[in-house]
Amino acid sequence: MEHVQIDVDDLSGAQIRRFLAGHLSDMRAQGPPESTHALDLDGLRGPGVTVWAARDDDGTLLGCGALSELAAGSVPEHPAAEIKSMRTAERARGRGVGAAVLTRLLDAARGRGHRAVYLETGAGEYWAPARRLYERFGFAVCPPFADYPVDPLSVHYRRLV
């Protein structure tokens, strides 16, 4: 994989806004609204949410991911965070970008003193590569957490940090 720089992003640039709009559109195309849990830009700019963007040497956006602080009482371990908006640009898939972003998110969670990291992703074939990545990083399937409902179209994961 070429050199990838992963930094906190303030979501002000057109490139990241288009990228995340594409992510939201793709997520909405995969299932009904009640099974789509991707955050929009306002949600990603909310309190307790930090977004990281992965870029190559010329500044081209390769991927992103976010950590969202989970409220006390929403999960057994506290403090804890949820991974949101993990996405790799189509042209960069299979090149280690997702793994690099996920590593950065886990390092940030650990550095912030989180005891666990959670995530929700889709159960369909579209999300199979993402599930393989999470499982490779030690995430284990768990029951729905926080305010997620039981949904056959979702898979929930947890990993201690």
PDB file of C-alpha atoms in Angstrom:
ATOM      1  CA  MET A   1       0.000   0.000   0.000  1.00  0.00           C
ATOM      2  CA  GLU A   2       1.232   3.482  -0.823  1.00  0.00           C
ATOM      3  CA  HIS A   3       1.805   6.011   1.937  1.00  0.00           C
ATOM      4  CA  VAL A   4      -1.466   6.922   3.626  1.00  0.00           C
ATOM      5  CA  GLN A   5      -1.902   9.875   5.966  1.00  0.00           C
ATOM      6  CA  ILE A   6      -4.823   9.570   8.391  1.00  0.00           C
ATOM      7  CA  ASP A   7      -5.866  12.736  10.184  1.00  0.00           C
ATOM      8  CA  VAL A   8      -8.891  14.169  11.962  1.00  0.00           C
ATOM      9  CA  ASP A   9     -11.118  15.875   9.395  1.00  0.00           C
ATOM     10  CA  ASP A  10     -13.418  18.834  10.136  1.00  0.00           C
ATOM     11  CA  LEU A  11     -15.762  17.860   7.268  1.00  0.00           C
ATOM     12  CA  SER A  12     -15.465  21.296   5.657  1.00  0.00           C
ATOM     13  CA  GLY A  13     -13.911  20.130   2.385  1.00  0.00           C
ATOM     14  CA  ALA A  14     -15.977  19.354  -0.694  1.00  0.00           C
ATOM     15  CA  GLN A  15     -14.146  16.061  -1.303  1.00  0.00           C
ATOM     16  CA  ILE A  16     -15.021  14.555   2.111  1.00  0.00           C
ATOM     17  CA  ARG A  17     -18.589  15.890   1.937  1.00  0.00           C
ATOM     18  CA  ARG A  18     -19.127  14.231  -1.476  1.00  0.00           C
ATOM     19  CA  PHE A  19     -17.501  11.033  -0.234  1.00  0.00           C
ATOM     20  CA  LEU A  20     -19.765  10.846   2.807  1.00  0.00           C
ATOM     21  CA  ALA A  21     -22.844  11.730   0.739  1.00  0.00           C
ATOM     22  CA  GLY A  22     -21.966   8.745  -1.479  1.00  0.00           C
ATOM     23  CA  HIS A  23     -21.614   6.573   1.615  1.00  0.00           C
ATOM     24  CA  LEU A  24     -25.026   7.636   2.906  1.00  0.00           C
ATOM     25  CA  SER A  25     -26.605   7.087  -0.504  1.00  0.00           C
ATOM     26  CA  ASP A  26     -25.082   3.599  -0.781  1.00  0.00           C
ATOM     27  CA  MET A  27     -26.259   2.664   2.708  1.00  0.00           C
ATOM     28  CA  ARG A  28     -29.790   3.866   1.986  1.00  0.00           C
ATOM     29  CA  ALA A  29     -29.852   1.877  -1.262  1.00  0.00           C
ATOM     30  CA  GLN A  30     -29.070  -1.367   0.596  1.00  0.00           C
ATOM     31  CA  GLY A  31     -32.147  -1.571   2.778  1.00  0.00           C
ATOM     32  CA  PRO A  32     -35.187   0.053   4.324  1.00  0.00           C
ATOM     33  CA  PRO A  33     -34.827   3.322   6.274  1.00  0.00           C
ATOM     34  CA  GLU A  34     -35.361   1.622   9.642  1.00  0.00           C
ATOM     35  CA  SER A  35     -32.310  -0.579   8.944  1.00  0.00           C
ATOM     36  CA  THR A  36     -30.046   2.257   7.783  1.00  0.00           C
ATOM     37  CA  HIS A  37     -28.016   3.664  10.661  1.00  0.00           C
ATOM     38  CA  ALA A  38     -25.390   5.746   8.826  1.00  0.00           C
ATOM     39  CA  LEU A  39     -24.899   9.276  10.147  1.00  0.00           C
ATOM     40  CA  ASP A  40     -25.386  12.259   7.870  1.00  0.00           C
ATOM     41  CA  LEU A  41     -23.002  15.252   7.965  1.00  0.00           C
ATOM     42  CA  ASP A  42     -24.874  16.898  10.838  1.00  0.00           C
ATOM     43  CA  GLY A  43     -24.646  13.678  12.830  1.00  0.00           C
ATOM     44  CA  LEU A  44     -20.930  13.361  12.099  1.00  0.00           C
ATOM     45  CA  ARG A  45     -20.420  16.968  13.234  1.00  0.00           C
ATOM     46  CA  GLY A  46     -22.270  16.271  16.483  1.00  0.00           C
ATOM     47  CA  PRO A  47     -20.803  16.330  19.970  1.00  0.00           C
ATOM     48  CA  GLY A  48     -18.685  13.328  20.837  1.00  0.00           C
ATOM     49  CA  VAL A  49     -18.011  12.376  17.193  1.00  0.00           C
ATOM     50  CA  THR A  50     -14.561  12.527  15.592  1.00  0.00           C
ATOM     51  CA  VAL A  51     -13.972  11.727  11.906  1.00  0.00           C
ATOM     52  CA  TRP A  52     -10.637  10.663  10.435  1.00  0.00           C
ATOM     53  CA  ALA A  53      -9.858  10.805   6.712  1.00  0.00           C
ATOM     54  CA  ALA A  54      -7.217   8.730   4.923  1.00  0.00           C
ATOM     55  CA  ARG A  55      -5.459  10.458   2.034  1.00  0.00           C
ATOM     56  CA  ASP A  56      -2.602   9.555  -0.243  1.00  0.00           C
ATOM     57  CA  ASP A  57       0.449  11.771  -0.813  1.00  0.00           C
ATOM     58  CA  ASP A  58      -1.355  14.004  -3.307  1.00  0.00           C
ATOM     59  CA  GLY A  59      -4.326  14.554  -0.969  1.00  0.00           C
ATOM     60  CA  THR A  60      -6.737  12.191  -2.712  1.00  0.00           C
ATOM     61  CA  LEU A  61      -9.300  10.845  -0.262  1.00  0.00           C
ATOM     62  CA  LEU A  62      -8.973   7.075   0.146  1.00  0.00           C
ATOM     63  CA  GLY A  63     -11.254   6.379   3.075  1.00  0.00           C
ATOM     64  CA  CYS A  64     -12.655   7.500   6.382  1.00  0.00           C
ATOM     65  CA  GLY A  65     -14.031   6.366   9.704  1.00  0.00           C
ATOM     66  CA  ALA A  66     -15.440   7.935  12.847  1.00  0.00           C
ATOM     67  CA  LEU A  67     -15.632   7.319  16.569  1.00  0.00           C
ATOM     68  CA  SER A  68     -18.783   8.299  18.412  1.00  0.00           C
ATOM     69  CA  GLU A  69     -18.767   8.370  22.199  1.00  0.00           C
ATOM     70  CA  LEU A  70     -21.431   6.074  23.665  1.00  0.00           C
ATOM     71  CA  ALA A  71     -23.523   7.423  26.517  1.00  0.00           C
ATOM     72  CA  ALA A  72     -23.052   6.070  30.012  1.00  0.00           C
ATOM     73  CA  GLY A  73     -25.472   3.222  30.600  1.00  0.00           C
ATOM     74  CA  SER A  74     -25.891   2.407  26.897  1.00  0.00           C
ATOM     75  CA  VAL A  75     -23.365  -0.454  27.043  1.00  0.00           C
ATOM     76  CA  PRO A  76     -21.954  -2.548  29.914  1.00  0.00           C
ATOM     77  CA  GLU A  77     -18.452  -1.071  29.591  1.00  0.00           C
ATOM     78  CA  HIS A  78     -17.995   2.642  30.008  1.00  0.00           C
ATOM     79  CA  PRO A  79     -16.378   4.665  28.617  1.00  0.00           C
ATOM     80  CA  ALA A  80     -16.954   3.116  25.217  1.00  0.00           C
ATOM     81  CA  ALA A  81     -17.226   4.265  21.619  1.00  0.00           C
ATOM     82  CA  GLU A  82     -18.930   3.226  18.416  1.00  0.00           C
ATOM     83  CA  ILE A  83     -17.309   3.082  15.001  1.00  0.00           C
ATOM     84  CA  LYS A  84     -19.334   4.938  12.378  1.00  0.00           C
ATOM     85  CA  SER A  85     -18.966   5.815   8.694  1.00  0.00           C
ATOM     86  CA  MET A  86     -16.211   3.362   7.807  1.00  0.00           C
ATOM     87  CA  ARG A  87     -15.740   3.641   4.068  1.00  0.00           C
ATOM     88  CA  THR A  88     -12.956   2.999   1.575  1.00  0.00           C
ATOM     89  CA  ALA A  89     -12.954   4.592  -1.869  1.00  0.00           C
ATOM     90  CA  GLU A  90     -13.749   2.016  -4.516  1.00  0.00           C
ATOM     91  CA  ARG A  91     -10.398   2.547  -6.269  1.00  0.00           C
ATOM     92  CA  ALA A  92      -8.559   1.910  -2.971  1.00  0.00           C
ATOM     93  CA  ARG A  93     -10.384  -1.242  -1.863  1.00  0.00           C
ATOM     94  CA  GLY A  94      -8.223  -4.261  -1.177  1.00  0.00           C
ATOM     95  CA  ARG A  95      -5.131  -2.105  -0.582  1.00  0.00           C
ATOM     96  CA  GLY A  96      -5.183  -1.938   3.230  1.00  0.00           C
ATOM     97  CA  VAL A  97      -6.859   1.454   3.621  1.00  0.00           C
ATOM     98  CA  GLY A  98      -9.735   0.084   5.715  1.00  0.00           C
ATOM     99  CA  ALA A  99      -7.295  -1.743   7.987  1.00  0.00           C
ATOM    100  CA  ALA A 100      -5.217   1.430   8.399  1.00  0.00           C
ATOM    101  CA  VAL A 101      -8.284   3.517   9.287  1.00  0.00           C
ATOM    102  CA  LEU A 102      -9.582   0.869  11.679  1.00  0.00           C
ATOM    103  CA  THR A 103      -6.162   0.713  13.368  1.00  0.00           C
ATOM    104  CA  ARG A 104      -6.227   4.503  13.805  1.00  0.00           C
ATOM    105  CA  LEU A 105      -9.735   4.362  15.305  1.00  0.00           C
ATOM    106  CA  LEU A 106      -8.781   1.611  17.758  1.00  0.00           C
ATOM    107  CA  ASP A 107      -5.627   3.495  18.758  1.00  0.00           C
ATOM    108  CA  ALA A 108      -7.703   6.640  19.349  1.00  0.00           C
ATOM    109  CA  ALA A 109     -10.253   4.702  21.407  1.00  0.00           C
ATOM    110  CA  ARG A 110      -7.482   3.227  23.529  1.00  0.00           C
ATOM    111  CA  GLY A 111      -5.848   6.650  23.916  1.00  0.00           C
ATOM    112  CA  ARG A 112      -9.150   8.131  25.080  1.00  0.00           C
ATOM    113  CA  GLY A 113      -9.501   5.471  27.749  1.00  0.00           C
ATOM    114  CA  HIS A 114     -12.350   3.544  26.180  1.00  0.00           C
ATOM    115  CA  ARG A 115     -12.863   0.041  27.495  1.00  0.00           C
ATOM    116  CA  ALA A 116     -14.707  -1.255  24.428  1.00  0.00           C
ATOM    117  CA  VAL A 117     -15.554  -0.337  20.853  1.00  0.00           C
ATOM    118  CA  TYR A 118     -18.834  -1.292  19.220  1.00  0.00           C
ATOM    119  CA  LEU A 119     -20.191  -1.115  15.705  1.00  0.00           C
ATOM    120  CA  GLU A 120     -23.216  -1.962  13.635  1.00  0.00           C
ATOM    121  CA  THR A 121     -23.007  -3.070  10.021  1.00  0.00           C
ATOM    122  CA  GLY A 122     -25.225  -4.768   7.495  1.00  0.00           C
ATOM    123  CA  ALA A 123     -25.933  -8.481   7.393  1.00  0.00           C
ATOM    124  CA  GLY A 124     -26.119  -8.778   3.593  1.00  0.00           C
ATOM    125  CA  GLU A 125     -23.474  -9.760   1.060  1.00  0.00           C
ATOM    126  CA  TYR A 126     -22.701  -6.076   0.338  1.00  0.00           C
ATOM    127  CA  TRP A 127     -21.143  -5.793   3.807  1.00  0.00           C
ATOM    128  CA  ALA A 128     -19.284  -9.135   3.813  1.00  0.00           C
ATOM    129  CA  PRO A 129     -15.856  -7.523   3.212  1.00  0.00           C
ATOM    130  CA  ALA A 130     -16.444  -5.131   6.120  1.00  0.00           C
ATOM    131  CA  ARG A 131     -17.482  -7.972   8.429  1.00  0.00           C
ATOM    132  CA  ARG A 132     -14.347  -9.928   7.471  1.00  0.00           C
ATOM    133  CA  LEU A 133     -12.204  -6.873   8.292  1.00  0.00           C
ATOM    134  CA  TYR A 134     -13.853  -6.381  11.694  1.00  0.00           C
ATOM    135  CA  GLU A 135     -13.543 -10.068  12.567  1.00  0.00           C
ATOM    136  CA  ARG A 136      -9.882 -10.055  11.495  1.00  0.00           C
ATOM    137  CA  PHE A 137      -9.378  -7.224  14.006  1.00  0.00           C
ATOM    138  CA  GLY A 138     -10.918  -9.222  16.841  1.00  0.00           C
ATOM    139  CA  PHE A 139     -14.467  -7.892  16.813  1.00  0.00           C
ATOM    140  CA  ALA A 140     -17.041 -10.460  17.927  1.00  0.00           C
ATOM    141  CA  VAL A 141     -20.741 -10.524  17.169  1.00  0.00           C
ATOM    142  CA  CYS A 142     -22.798  -9.226  20.084  1.00  0.00           C
ATOM    143  CA  PRO A 143     -26.427  -8.365  20.800  1.00  0.00           C
ATOM    144  CA  PRO A 144     -27.712  -4.939  19.720  1.00  0.00           C
ATOM    145  CA  PHE A 145     -26.277  -2.166  21.895  1.00  0.00           C
ATOM    146  CA  ALA A 146     -27.243   1.380  22.827  1.00  0.00           C
ATOM    147  CA  ASP A 147     -30.579   2.101  21.120  1.00  0.00           C
ATOM    148  CA  TYR A 148     -30.214  -0.296  18.177  1.00  0.00           C
ATOM    149  CA  PRO A 149     -33.224  -2.591  17.747  1.00  0.00           C
ATOM    150  CA  VAL A 150     -33.036  -6.287  16.956  1.00  0.00           C
ATOM    151  CA  ASP A 151     -32.913  -6.303  13.148  1.00  0.00           C
ATOM    152  CA  PRO A 152     -32.175  -9.286  10.882  1.00  0.00           C
ATOM    153  CA  LEU A 153     -30.536  -6.848   8.436  1.00  0.00           C
ATOM    154  CA  SER A 154     -27.941  -5.724  11.010  1.00  0.00           C
ATOM    155  CA  VAL A 155     -24.943  -7.332  12.664  1.00  0.00           C
ATOM    156  CA  HIS A 156     -23.556  -5.829  15.862  1.00  0.00           C
ATOM    157  CA  TYR A 157     -19.948  -6.199  16.989  1.00  0.00           C
ATOM    158  CA  ARG A 158     -17.929  -5.512  20.118  1.00  0.00           C
ATOM    159  CA  ARG A 159     -14.217  -5.490  20.856  1.00  0.00           C
ATOM    160  CA  LEU A 160     -12.437  -4.733  24.087  1.00  0.00           C
ATOM    161  CA  VAL A 161      -9.600  -2.271  23.740  1.00  0.00           C
TER     162      VAL A 161
END
